[in-house]
């Protein structure tokens, strides 16, 4: 019975997540965002899946629909950071965090105030999950070494 319940949860998450991806592909960002909130509210998913939902919420507000963000200065950082509270090794959230520091002006006070988040993401990618990454992703992590050094120096 436990196996069946676990499988039902995975099927629920996969089915709902696929619906959200279709909404995003069709430019229905508000509906996708609402659907993601409903997925979390239904309490049918585990912590790793919650992290995936939060990461995708961050992607939506960062890349597609910034007007949905409750925290306009943050881009998707709020959601990416929150995803790590549920799964500290969530590759998507970790990369989205370090890439946020590439997309935003590093002189902006908000971004600088979040540098500890960058350190956490970079160090996790470099020291914890690096061996699991493919060559292209390892290279992407390595490209952020200079940003890491710069942020550590200020």
PDB file of N, CA and C in Angstrom, residues 25-120:
ATOM      1  N   UNK A  25       4.166  27.441 -21.655  1.00  0.00           N
ATOM      2  CA  UNK A  25       4.433  27.417 -23.095  1.00  0.00           C
ATOM      3  C   UNK A  25       3.379  28.182 -23.890  1.00  0.00           C
ATOM      4  N   UNK A  26       2.168  28.282 -23.344  1.00  0.00           N
ATOM      5  CA  UNK A  26       1.085  29.017 -24.001  1.00  0.00           C
ATOM      6  C   UNK A  26       0.977  30.459 -23.516  1.00  0.00           C
ATOM      7  N   UNK A  27       1.963  30.896 -22.708  1.00  0.00           N
ATOM      8  CA  UNK A  27       1.985  32.280 -22.249  1.00  0.00           C
ATOM      9  C   UNK A  27       0.967  32.605 -21.175  1.00  0.00           C
ATOM     10  N   UNK A  28       0.437  31.606 -20.515  1.00  0.00           N
ATOM     11  CA  UNK A  28      -0.573  31.810 -19.461  1.00  0.00           C
ATOM     12  C   UNK A  28       0.112  31.765 -18.089  1.00  0.00           C
ATOM     13  N   UNK A  29       0.910  32.801 -17.847  1.00  0.00           N
ATOM     14  CA  UNK A  29       1.768  32.819 -16.667  1.00  0.00           C
ATOM     15  C   UNK A  29       0.994  32.957 -15.365  1.00  0.00           C
ATOM     16  N   UNK A  30      -0.072  33.759 -15.364  1.00  0.00           N
ATOM     17  CA  UNK A  30      -0.867  33.920 -14.146  1.00  0.00           C
ATOM     18  C   UNK A  30      -1.504  32.594 -13.746  1.00  0.00           C
ATOM     19  N   UNK A  31      -2.056  31.901 -14.737  1.00  0.00           N
ATOM     20  CA  UNK A  31      -2.664  30.589 -14.445  1.00  0.00           C
ATOM     21  C   UNK A  31      -1.614  29.590 -13.977  1.00  0.00           C
ATOM     22  N   UNK A  32      -0.444  29.614 -14.593  1.00  0.00           N
ATOM     23  CA  UNK A  32       0.636  28.706 -14.190  1.00  0.00           C
ATOM     24  C   UNK A  32       1.043  28.977 -12.748  1.00  0.00           C
ATOM     25  N   UNK A  33       1.172  30.253 -12.412  1.00  0.00           N
ATOM     26  CA  UNK A  33       1.572  30.645 -11.060  1.00  0.00           C
ATOM     27  C   UNK A  33       0.533  30.187 -10.035  1.00  0.00           C
ATOM     28  N   UNK A  34      -0.735  30.403 -10.362  1.00  0.00           N
ATOM     29  CA  UNK A  34      -1.829  29.965  -9.483  1.00  0.00           C
ATOM     30  C   UNK A  34      -1.820  28.451  -9.330  1.00  0.00           C
ATOM     31  N   UNK A  35      -1.623  27.747 -10.427  1.00  0.00           N
ATOM     32  CA  UNK A  35      -1.587  26.279 -10.405  1.00  0.00           C
ATOM     33  C   UNK A  35      -0.440  25.786  -9.505  1.00  0.00           C
ATOM     34  N   UNK A  36       0.711  26.447  -9.586  1.00  0.00           N
ATOM     35  CA  UNK A  36       1.837  26.062  -8.733  1.00  0.00           C
ATOM     36  C   UNK A  36       1.489  26.260  -7.261  1.00  0.00           C
ATOM     37  N   UNK A  37       0.815  27.363  -6.940  1.00  0.00           N
ATOM     38  CA  UNK A  37       0.378  27.578  -5.554  1.00  0.00           C
ATOM     39  C   UNK A  37      -0.581  26.473  -5.115  1.00  0.00           C
ATOM     40  N   UNK A  38      -1.486  26.082  -6.007  1.00  0.00           N
ATOM     41  CA  UNK A  38      -2.442  25.011  -5.686  1.00  0.00           C
ATOM     42  C   UNK A  38      -1.745  23.673  -5.470  1.00  0.00           C
ATOM     43  N   UNK A  39      -0.713  23.402  -6.246  1.00  0.00           N
ATOM     44  CA  UNK A  39       0.034  22.145  -6.087  1.00  0.00           C
ATOM     45  C   UNK A  39       0.616  22.068  -4.679  1.00  0.00           C
ATOM     46  N   UNK A  40       1.197  23.167  -4.212  1.00  0.00           N
ATOM     47  CA  UNK A  40       1.774  23.187  -2.863  1.00  0.00           C
ATOM     48  C   UNK A  40       0.661  23.080  -1.819  1.00  0.00           C
ATOM     49  N   UNK A  41      -0.418  23.832  -2.008  1.00  0.00           N
ATOM     50  CA  UNK A  41      -1.513  23.850  -1.033  1.00  0.00           C
ATOM     51  C   UNK A  41      -2.201  22.497  -0.861  1.00  0.00           C
ATOM     52  N   UNK A  42      -2.151  21.653  -1.866  1.00  0.00           N
ATOM     53  CA  UNK A  42      -2.832  20.352  -1.791  1.00  0.00           C
ATOM     54  C   UNK A  42      -2.129  19.337  -0.900  1.00  0.00           C
ATOM     55  N   UNK A  43      -0.926  19.633  -0.453  1.00  0.00           N
ATOM     56  CA  UNK A  43      -0.186  18.746   0.458  1.00  0.00           C
ATOM     57  C   UNK A  43      -0.026  17.324  -0.069  1.00  0.00           C
ATOM     58  N   UNK A  44       0.069  17.163  -1.368  1.00  0.00           N
ATOM     59  CA  UNK A  44       0.237  15.827  -1.944  1.00  0.00           C
ATOM     60  C   UNK A  44       1.637  15.621  -2.507  1.00  0.00           C
ATOM     61  N   UNK A  45       2.547  16.525  -2.188  1.00  0.00           N
ATOM     62  CA  UNK A  45       3.897  16.418  -2.752  1.00  0.00           C
ATOM     63  C   UNK A  45       4.943  16.434  -1.635  1.00  0.00           C
ATOM     64  N   UNK A  46       6.114  15.893  -1.948  1.00  0.00           N
ATOM     65  CA  UNK A  46       7.181  15.835  -0.958  1.00  0.00           C
ATOM     66  C   UNK A  46       8.062  17.094  -1.046  1.00  0.00           C
ATOM     67  N   UNK A  47       9.056  17.161  -0.187  1.00  0.00           N
ATOM     68  CA  UNK A  47       9.876  18.376  -0.099  1.00  0.00           C
ATOM     69  C   UNK A  47      10.669  18.639  -1.379  1.00  0.00           C
ATOM     70  N   UNK A  48      11.192  17.603  -2.018  1.00  0.00           N
ATOM     71  CA  UNK A  48      11.929  17.802  -3.276  1.00  0.00           C
ATOM     72  C   UNK A  48      11.004  18.357  -4.355  1.00  0.00           C
ATOM     73  N   UNK A  49       9.772  17.904  -4.360  1.00  0.00           N
ATOM     74  CA  UNK A  49       8.804  18.403  -5.333  1.00  0.00           C
ATOM     75  C   UNK A  49       8.394  19.843  -5.015  1.00  0.00           C
ATOM     76  N   UNK A  50       8.268  20.166  -3.737  1.00  0.00           N
ATOM     77  CA  UNK A  50       7.993  21.556  -3.350  1.00  0.00           C
ATOM     78  C   UNK A  50       9.115  22.448  -3.857  1.00  0.00           C
ATOM     79  N   UNK A  51      10.356  21.981  -3.717  1.00  0.00           N
ATOM     80  CA  UNK A  51      11.500  22.754  -4.209  1.00  0.00           C
ATOM     81  C   UNK A  51      11.392  22.992  -5.715  1.00  0.00           C
ATOM     82  N   UNK A  52      10.963  21.975  -6.453  1.00  0.00           N
ATOM     83  CA  UNK A  52      10.795  22.135  -7.904  1.00  0.00           C
ATOM     84  C   UNK A  52       9.721  23.174  -8.221  1.00  0.00           C
ATOM     85  N   UNK A  53       8.624  23.141  -7.467  1.00  0.00           N
ATOM     86  CA  UNK A  53       7.539  24.100  -7.672  1.00  0.00           C
ATOM     87  C   UNK A  53       8.037  25.522  -7.389  1.00  0.00           C
ATOM     88  N   UNK A  54       8.729  25.707  -6.277  1.00  0.00           N
ATOM     89  CA  UNK A  54       9.227  27.037  -5.923  1.00  0.00           C
ATOM     90  C   UNK A  54      10.245  27.534  -6.945  1.00  0.00           C
ATOM     91  N   UNK A  55      11.104  26.641  -7.413  1.00  0.00           N
ATOM     92  CA  UNK A  55      12.074  27.017  -8.434  1.00  0.00           C
ATOM     93  C   UNK A  55      11.358  27.492  -9.700  1.00  0.00           C
ATOM     94  N   UNK A  56      10.321  26.777 -10.101  1.00  0.00           N
ATOM     95  CA  UNK A  56       9.587  27.168 -11.304  1.00  0.00           C
ATOM     96  C   UNK A  56       8.853  28.495 -11.094  1.00  0.00           C
ATOM     97  N   UNK A  57       8.345  28.744  -9.885  1.00  0.00           N
ATOM     98  CA  UNK A  57       7.743  30.051  -9.601  1.00  0.00           C
ATOM     99  C   UNK A  57       8.789  31.149  -9.795  1.00  0.00           C
ATOM    100  N   UNK A  58      10.003  30.889  -9.354  1.00  0.00           N
ATOM    101  CA  UNK A  58      11.085  31.857  -9.539  1.00  0.00           C
ATOM    102  C   UNK A  58      11.399  32.095 -11.004  1.00  0.00           C
ATOM    103  N   UNK A  59      11.402  31.024 -11.782  1.00  0.00           N
ATOM    104  CA  UNK A  59      11.656  31.157 -13.220  1.00  0.00           C
ATOM    105  C   UNK A  59      10.565  32.008 -13.868  1.00  0.00           C
ATOM    106  N   UNK A  60       9.323  31.774 -13.493  1.00  0.00           N
ATOM    107  CA  UNK A  60       8.215  32.540 -14.081  1.00  0.00           C
ATOM    108  C   UNK A  60       8.393  34.028 -13.808  1.00  0.00           C
ATOM    109  N   UNK A  61       8.653  34.406 -12.553  1.00  0.00           N
ATOM    110  CA  UNK A  61       8.753  35.841 -12.249  1.00  0.00           C
ATOM    111  C   UNK A  61      10.065  36.438 -12.749  1.00  0.00           C
ATOM    112  N   UNK A  62      11.083  35.617 -12.894  1.00  0.00           N
ATOM    113  CA  UNK A  62      12.384  36.117 -13.340  1.00  0.00           C
ATOM    114  C   UNK A  62      12.427  36.288 -14.854  1.00  0.00           C
ATOM    115  N   UNK A  63      11.868  35.331 -15.578  1.00  0.00           N
ATOM    116  CA  UNK A  63      12.041  35.318 -17.031  1.00  0.00           C
ATOM    117  C   UNK A  63      10.809  35.735 -17.823  1.00  0.00           C
ATOM    118  N   UNK A  64       9.627  35.508 -17.291  1.00  0.00           N
ATOM    119  CA  UNK A  64       8.424  35.699 -18.099  1.00  0.00           C
ATOM    120  C   UNK A  64       7.482  36.781 -17.589  1.00  0.00           C
ATOM    121  N   UNK A  65       7.237  36.793 -16.310  1.00  0.00           N
ATOM    122  CA  UNK A  65       6.168  37.644 -15.781  1.00  0.00           C
ATOM    123  C   UNK A  65       6.586  38.326 -14.478  1.00  0.00           C
ATOM    124  N   UNK A  66       7.518  39.277 -14.555  1.00  0.00           N
ATOM    125  CA  UNK A  66       7.967  39.949 -13.323  1.00  0.00           C
ATOM    126  C   UNK A  66       6.841  40.643 -12.569  1.00  0.00           C
ATOM    127  N   UNK A  67       5.775  40.986 -13.266  1.00  0.00           N
ATOM    128  CA  UNK A  67       4.642  41.654 -12.622  1.00  0.00           C
ATOM    129  C   UNK A  67       3.935  40.755 -11.608  1.00  0.00           C
ATOM    130  N   UNK A  68       4.191  39.452 -11.646  1.00  0.00           N
ATOM    131  CA  UNK A  68       3.594  38.536 -10.672  1.00  0.00           C
ATOM    132  C   UNK A  68       4.379  38.489  -9.363  1.00  0.00           C
ATOM    133  N   UNK A  69       5.560  39.064  -9.369  1.00  0.00           N
ATOM    134  CA  UNK A  69       6.442  38.970  -8.212  1.00  0.00           C
ATOM    135  C   UNK A  69       5.996  39.896  -7.091  1.00  0.00           C
ATOM    136  N   UNK A  70       5.847  39.334  -5.915  1.00  0.00           N
ATOM    137  CA  UNK A  70       5.529  40.126  -4.727  1.00  0.00           C
ATOM    138  C   UNK A  70       6.742  40.922  -4.260  1.00  0.00           C
ATOM    139  N   UNK A  71       7.925  40.536  -4.741  1.00  0.00           N
ATOM    140  CA  UNK A  71       9.183  41.133  -4.316  1.00  0.00           C
ATOM    141  C   UNK A  71       9.939  41.619  -5.560  1.00  0.00           C
ATOM    142  N   UNK A  72       9.545  42.780  -6.124  1.00  0.00           N
ATOM    143  CA  UNK A  72      10.039  43.195  -7.427  1.00  0.00           C
ATOM    144  C   UNK A  72      11.558  43.330  -7.542  1.00  0.00           C
ATOM    145  N   UNK A  73      12.237  43.720  -6.480  1.00  0.00           N
ATOM    146  CA  UNK A  73      13.692  43.885  -6.567  1.00  0.00           C
ATOM    147  C   UNK A  73      14.419  42.551  -6.697  1.00  0.00           C
ATOM    148  N   UNK A  74      13.768  41.495  -6.325  1.00  0.00           N
ATOM    149  CA  UNK A  74      14.447  40.216  -6.181  1.00  0.00           C
ATOM    150  C   UNK A  74      14.481  39.351  -7.432  1.00  0.00           C
ATOM    151  N   UNK A  75      13.723  39.685  -8.456  1.00  0.00           N
ATOM    152  CA  UNK A  75      13.618  38.756  -9.568  1.00  0.00           C
ATOM    153  C   UNK A  75      13.094  37.443  -9.006  1.00  0.00           C
ATOM    154  N   UNK A  76      13.700  36.353  -9.356  1.00  0.00           N
ATOM    155  CA  UNK A  76      13.277  35.057  -8.836  1.00  0.00           C
ATOM    156  C   UNK A  76      14.027  34.612  -7.601  1.00  0.00           C
ATOM    157  N   UNK A  77      14.969  35.429  -7.119  1.00  0.00           N
ATOM    158  CA  UNK A  77      15.833  35.004  -6.003  1.00  0.00           C
ATOM    159  C   UNK A  77      15.063  34.535  -4.782  1.00  0.00           C
ATOM    160  N   UNK A  78      13.977  35.221  -4.444  1.00  0.00           N
ATOM    161  CA  UNK A  78      13.194  34.826  -3.273  1.00  0.00           C
ATOM    162  C   UNK A  78      12.753  33.372  -3.398  1.00  0.00           C
ATOM    163  N   UNK A  79      12.214  33.008  -4.558  1.00  0.00           N
ATOM    164  CA  UNK A  79      11.701  31.650  -4.765  1.00  0.00           C
ATOM    165  C   UNK A  79      12.831  30.628  -4.881  1.00  0.00           C
ATOM    166  N   UNK A  80      13.926  31.011  -5.542  1.00  0.00           N
ATOM    167  CA  UNK A  80      15.054  30.088  -5.656  1.00  0.00           C
ATOM    168  C   UNK A  80      15.614  29.774  -4.269  1.00  0.00           C
ATOM    169  N   UNK A  81      15.741  30.804  -3.439  1.00  0.00           N
ATOM    170  CA  UNK A  81      16.248  30.608  -2.075  1.00  0.00           C
ATOM    171  C   UNK A  81      15.285  29.754  -1.263  1.00  0.00           C
ATOM    172  N   UNK A  82      14.000  30.026  -1.414  1.00  0.00           N
ATOM    173  CA  UNK A  82      12.989  29.247  -0.683  1.00  0.00           C
ATOM    174  C   UNK A  82      13.027  27.775  -1.110  1.00  0.00           C
ATOM    175  N   UNK A  83      13.294  27.522  -2.387  1.00  0.00           N
ATOM    176  CA  UNK A  83      13.402  26.140  -2.878  1.00  0.00           C
ATOM    177  C   UNK A  83      14.508  25.393  -2.137  1.00  0.00           C
ATOM    178  N   UNK A  84      15.606  26.091  -1.853  1.00  0.00           N
ATOM    179  CA  UNK A  84      16.726  25.447  -1.150  1.00  0.00           C
ATOM    180  C   UNK A  84      16.360  25.078   0.285  1.00  0.00           C
ATOM    181  N   UNK A  85      15.356  25.743   0.855  1.00  0.00           N
ATOM    182  CA  UNK A  85      14.892  25.362   2.199  1.00  0.00           C
ATOM    183  C   UNK A  85      14.283  23.967   2.192  1.00  0.00           C
ATOM    184  N   UNK A  86      13.789  23.539   1.046  1.00  0.00           N
ATOM    185  CA  UNK A  86      13.160  22.210   0.922  1.00  0.00           C
ATOM    186  C   UNK A  86      14.095  21.168   0.325  1.00  0.00           C
ATOM    187  N   UNK A  87      15.045  21.619  -0.489  1.00  0.00           N
ATOM    188  CA  UNK A  87      16.015  20.709  -1.095  1.00  0.00           C
ATOM    189  C   UNK A  87      17.290  21.496  -1.372  1.00  0.00           C
ATOM    190  N   UNK A  88      18.231  21.403  -0.430  1.00  0.00           N
ATOM    191  CA  UNK A  88      19.442  22.226  -0.522  1.00  0.00           C
ATOM    192  C   UNK A  88      20.334  21.861  -1.699  1.00  0.00           C
ATOM    193  N   UNK A  89      20.051  20.740  -2.364  1.00  0.00           N
ATOM    194  CA  UNK A  89      20.842  20.323  -3.524  1.00  0.00           C
ATOM    195  C   UNK A  89      20.050  20.437  -4.827  1.00  0.00           C
ATOM    196  N   UNK A  90      18.995  21.246  -4.830  1.00  0.00           N
ATOM    197  CA  UNK A  90      18.186  21.404  -6.035  1.00  0.00           C
ATOM    198  C   UNK A  90      19.014  22.120  -7.099  1.00  0.00           C
ATOM    199  N   UNK A  91      19.426  21.372  -8.099  1.00  0.00           N
ATOM    200  CA  UNK A  91      20.338  21.878  -9.130  1.00  0.00           C
ATOM    201  C   UNK A  91      19.750  23.101  -9.838  1.00  0.00           C
ATOM    202  N   UNK A  92      18.476  23.042 -10.175  1.00  0.00           N
ATOM    203  CA  UNK A  92      17.852  24.167 -10.874  1.00  0.00           C
ATOM    204  C   UNK A  92      17.913  25.441 -10.058  1.00  0.00           C
ATOM    205  N   UNK A  93      17.534  25.370  -8.791  1.00  0.00           N
ATOM    206  CA  UNK A  93      17.554  26.556  -7.933  1.00  0.00           C
ATOM    207  C   UNK A  93      18.975  27.066  -7.727  1.00  0.00           C
ATOM    208  N   UNK A  94      19.923  26.153  -7.538  1.00  0.00           N
ATOM    209  CA  UNK A  94      21.314  26.560  -7.340  1.00  0.00           C
ATOM    210  C   UNK A  94      21.846  27.324  -8.560  1.00  0.00           C
ATOM    211  N   UNK A  95      21.588  26.784  -9.738  1.00  0.00           N
ATOM    212  CA  UNK A  95      22.037  27.470 -10.958  1.00  0.00           C
ATOM    213  C   UNK A  95      21.278  28.775 -11.173  1.00  0.00           C
ATOM    214  N   UNK A  96      20.003  28.788 -10.878  1.00  0.00           N
ATOM    215  CA  UNK A  96      19.239  30.023 -11.053  1.00  0.00           C
ATOM    216  C   UNK A  96      19.741  31.121 -10.123  1.00  0.00           C
ATOM    217  N   UNK A  97      20.179  30.744  -8.940  1.00  0.00           N
ATOM    218  CA  UNK A  97      20.733  31.737  -8.012  1.00  0.00           C
ATOM    219  C   UNK A  97      22.030  32.315  -8.569  1.00  0.00           C
ATOM    220  N   UNK A  98      22.969  31.456  -8.938  1.00  0.00           N
ATOM    221  CA  UNK A  98      24.245  32.018  -9.411  1.00  0.00           C
ATOM    222  C   UNK A  98      24.048  32.788 -10.710  1.00  0.00           C
ATOM    223  N   UNK A  99      23.151  32.326 -11.570  1.00  0.00           N
ATOM    224  CA  UNK A  99      22.900  33.055 -12.813  1.00  0.00           C
ATOM    225  C   UNK A  99      22.213  34.389 -12.563  1.00  0.00           C
ATOM    226  N   UNK A 100      21.477  34.524 -11.468  1.00  0.00           N
ATOM    227  CA  UNK A 100      20.871  35.810 -11.117  1.00  0.00           C
ATOM    228  C   UNK A 100      21.945  36.867 -10.898  1.00  0.00           C
ATOM    229  N   UNK A 101      23.082  36.438 -10.401  1.00  0.00           N
ATOM    230  CA  UNK A 101      24.175  37.381 -10.157  1.00  0.00           C
ATOM    231  C   UNK A 101      24.910  37.731 -11.445  1.00  0.00           C
ATOM    232  N   UNK A 102      24.662  36.998 -12.477  1.00  0.00           N
ATOM    233  CA  UNK A 102      25.222  37.314 -13.784  1.00  0.00           C
ATOM    234  C   UNK A 102      24.305  38.283 -14.531  1.00  0.00           C
ATOM    235  N   UNK A 103      22.999  38.152 -14.310  1.00  0.00           N
ATOM    236  CA  UNK A 103      22.010  38.961 -15.031  1.00  0.00           C
ATOM    237  C   UNK A 103      21.800  40.333 -14.411  1.00  0.00           C
ATOM    238  N   UNK A 104      22.075  40.474 -13.136  1.00  0.00           N
ATOM    239  CA  UNK A 104      21.805  41.733 -12.447  1.00  0.00           C
ATOM    240  C   UNK A 104      23.110  42.500 -12.228  1.00  0.00           C
ATOM    241  N   UNK A 105      22.972  43.792 -12.121  1.00  0.00           N
ATOM    242  CA  UNK A 105      24.112  44.655 -11.840  1.00  0.00           C
ATOM    243  C   UNK A 105      24.624  44.356 -10.436  1.00  0.00           C
ATOM    244  N   UNK A 106      25.869  43.922 -10.354  1.00  0.00           N
ATOM    245  CA  UNK A 106      26.431  43.556  -9.050  1.00  0.00           C
ATOM    246  C   UNK A 106      26.651  44.762  -8.143  1.00  0.00           C
ATOM    247  N   UNK A 107      26.470  45.942  -8.661  1.00  0.00           N
ATOM    248  CA  UNK A 107      26.615  47.140  -7.823  1.00  0.00           C
ATOM    249  C   UNK A 107      25.290  47.529  -7.156  1.00  0.00           C
ATOM    250  N   UNK A 108      24.197  46.922  -7.575  1.00  0.00           N
ATOM    251  CA  UNK A 108      22.908  47.234  -6.954  1.00  0.00           C
ATOM    252  C   UNK A 108      22.919  46.758  -5.505  1.00  0.00           C
ATOM    253  N   UNK A 109      22.413  47.586  -4.626  1.00  0.00           N
ATOM    254  CA  UNK A 109      22.481  47.261  -3.201  1.00  0.00           C
ATOM    255  C   UNK A 109      21.727  45.971  -2.870  1.00  0.00           C
ATOM    256  N   UNK A 110      20.579  45.744  -3.525  1.00  0.00           N
ATOM    257  CA  UNK A 110      19.834  44.530  -3.212  1.00  0.00           C
ATOM    258  C   UNK A 110      20.646  43.282  -3.550  1.00  0.00           C
ATOM    259  N   UNK A 111      21.236  43.274  -4.744  1.00  0.00           N
ATOM    260  CA  UNK A 111      22.018  42.103  -5.170  1.00  0.00           C
ATOM    261  C   UNK A 111      23.187  41.899  -4.216  1.00  0.00           C
ATOM    262  N   UNK A 112      23.885  42.977  -3.884  1.00  0.00           N
ATOM    263  CA  UNK A 112      25.010  42.847  -2.946  1.00  0.00           C
ATOM    264  C   UNK A 112      24.554  42.336  -1.586  1.00  0.00           C
ATOM    265  N   UNK A 113      23.355  42.708  -1.186  1.00  0.00           N
ATOM    266  CA  UNK A 113      22.864  42.254   0.118  1.00  0.00           C
ATOM    267  C   UNK A 113      22.566  40.753   0.113  1.00  0.00           C
ATOM    268  N   UNK A 114      22.480  40.166  -1.062  1.00  0.00           N
ATOM    269  CA  UNK A 114      22.166  38.743  -1.183  1.00  0.00           C
ATOM    270  C   UNK A 114      23.393  37.884  -1.501  1.00  0.00           C
ATOM    271  N   UNK A 115      24.587  38.457  -1.345  1.00  0.00           N
ATOM    272  CA  UNK A 115      25.783  37.713  -1.758  1.00  0.00           C
ATOM    273  C   UNK A 115      25.990  36.421  -0.961  1.00  0.00           C
ATOM    274  N   UNK A 116      25.509  36.361   0.279  1.00  0.00           N
ATOM    275  CA  UNK A 116      25.629  35.108   1.048  1.00  0.00           C
ATOM    276  C   UNK A 116      24.850  33.983   0.365  1.00  0.00           C
ATOM    277  N   UNK A 117      23.748  34.333  -0.266  1.00  0.00           N
ATOM    278  CA  UNK A 117      22.967  33.355  -1.021  1.00  0.00           C
ATOM    279  C   UNK A 117      23.778  32.855  -2.213  1.00  0.00           C
ATOM    280  N   UNK A 118      24.461  33.769  -2.886  1.00  0.00           N
ATOM    281  CA  UNK A 118      25.338  33.378  -3.992  1.00  0.00           C
ATOM    282  C   UNK A 118      26.426  32.424  -3.481  1.00  0.00           C
ATOM    283  N   UNK A 119      27.064  32.778  -2.356  1.00  0.00           N
ATOM    284  CA  UNK A 119      28.128  31.926  -1.806  1.00  0.00           C
ATOM    285  C   UNK A 119      27.603  30.520  -1.521  1.00  0.00           C
ATOM    286  N   UNK A 120      26.437  30.455  -0.897  1.00  0.00           N
ATOM    287  CA  UNK A 120      25.845  29.151  -0.564  1.00  0.00           C
ATOM    288  C   UNK A 120      25.609  28.333  -1.828  1.00  0.00           C
TER     289      UNK A 120
END
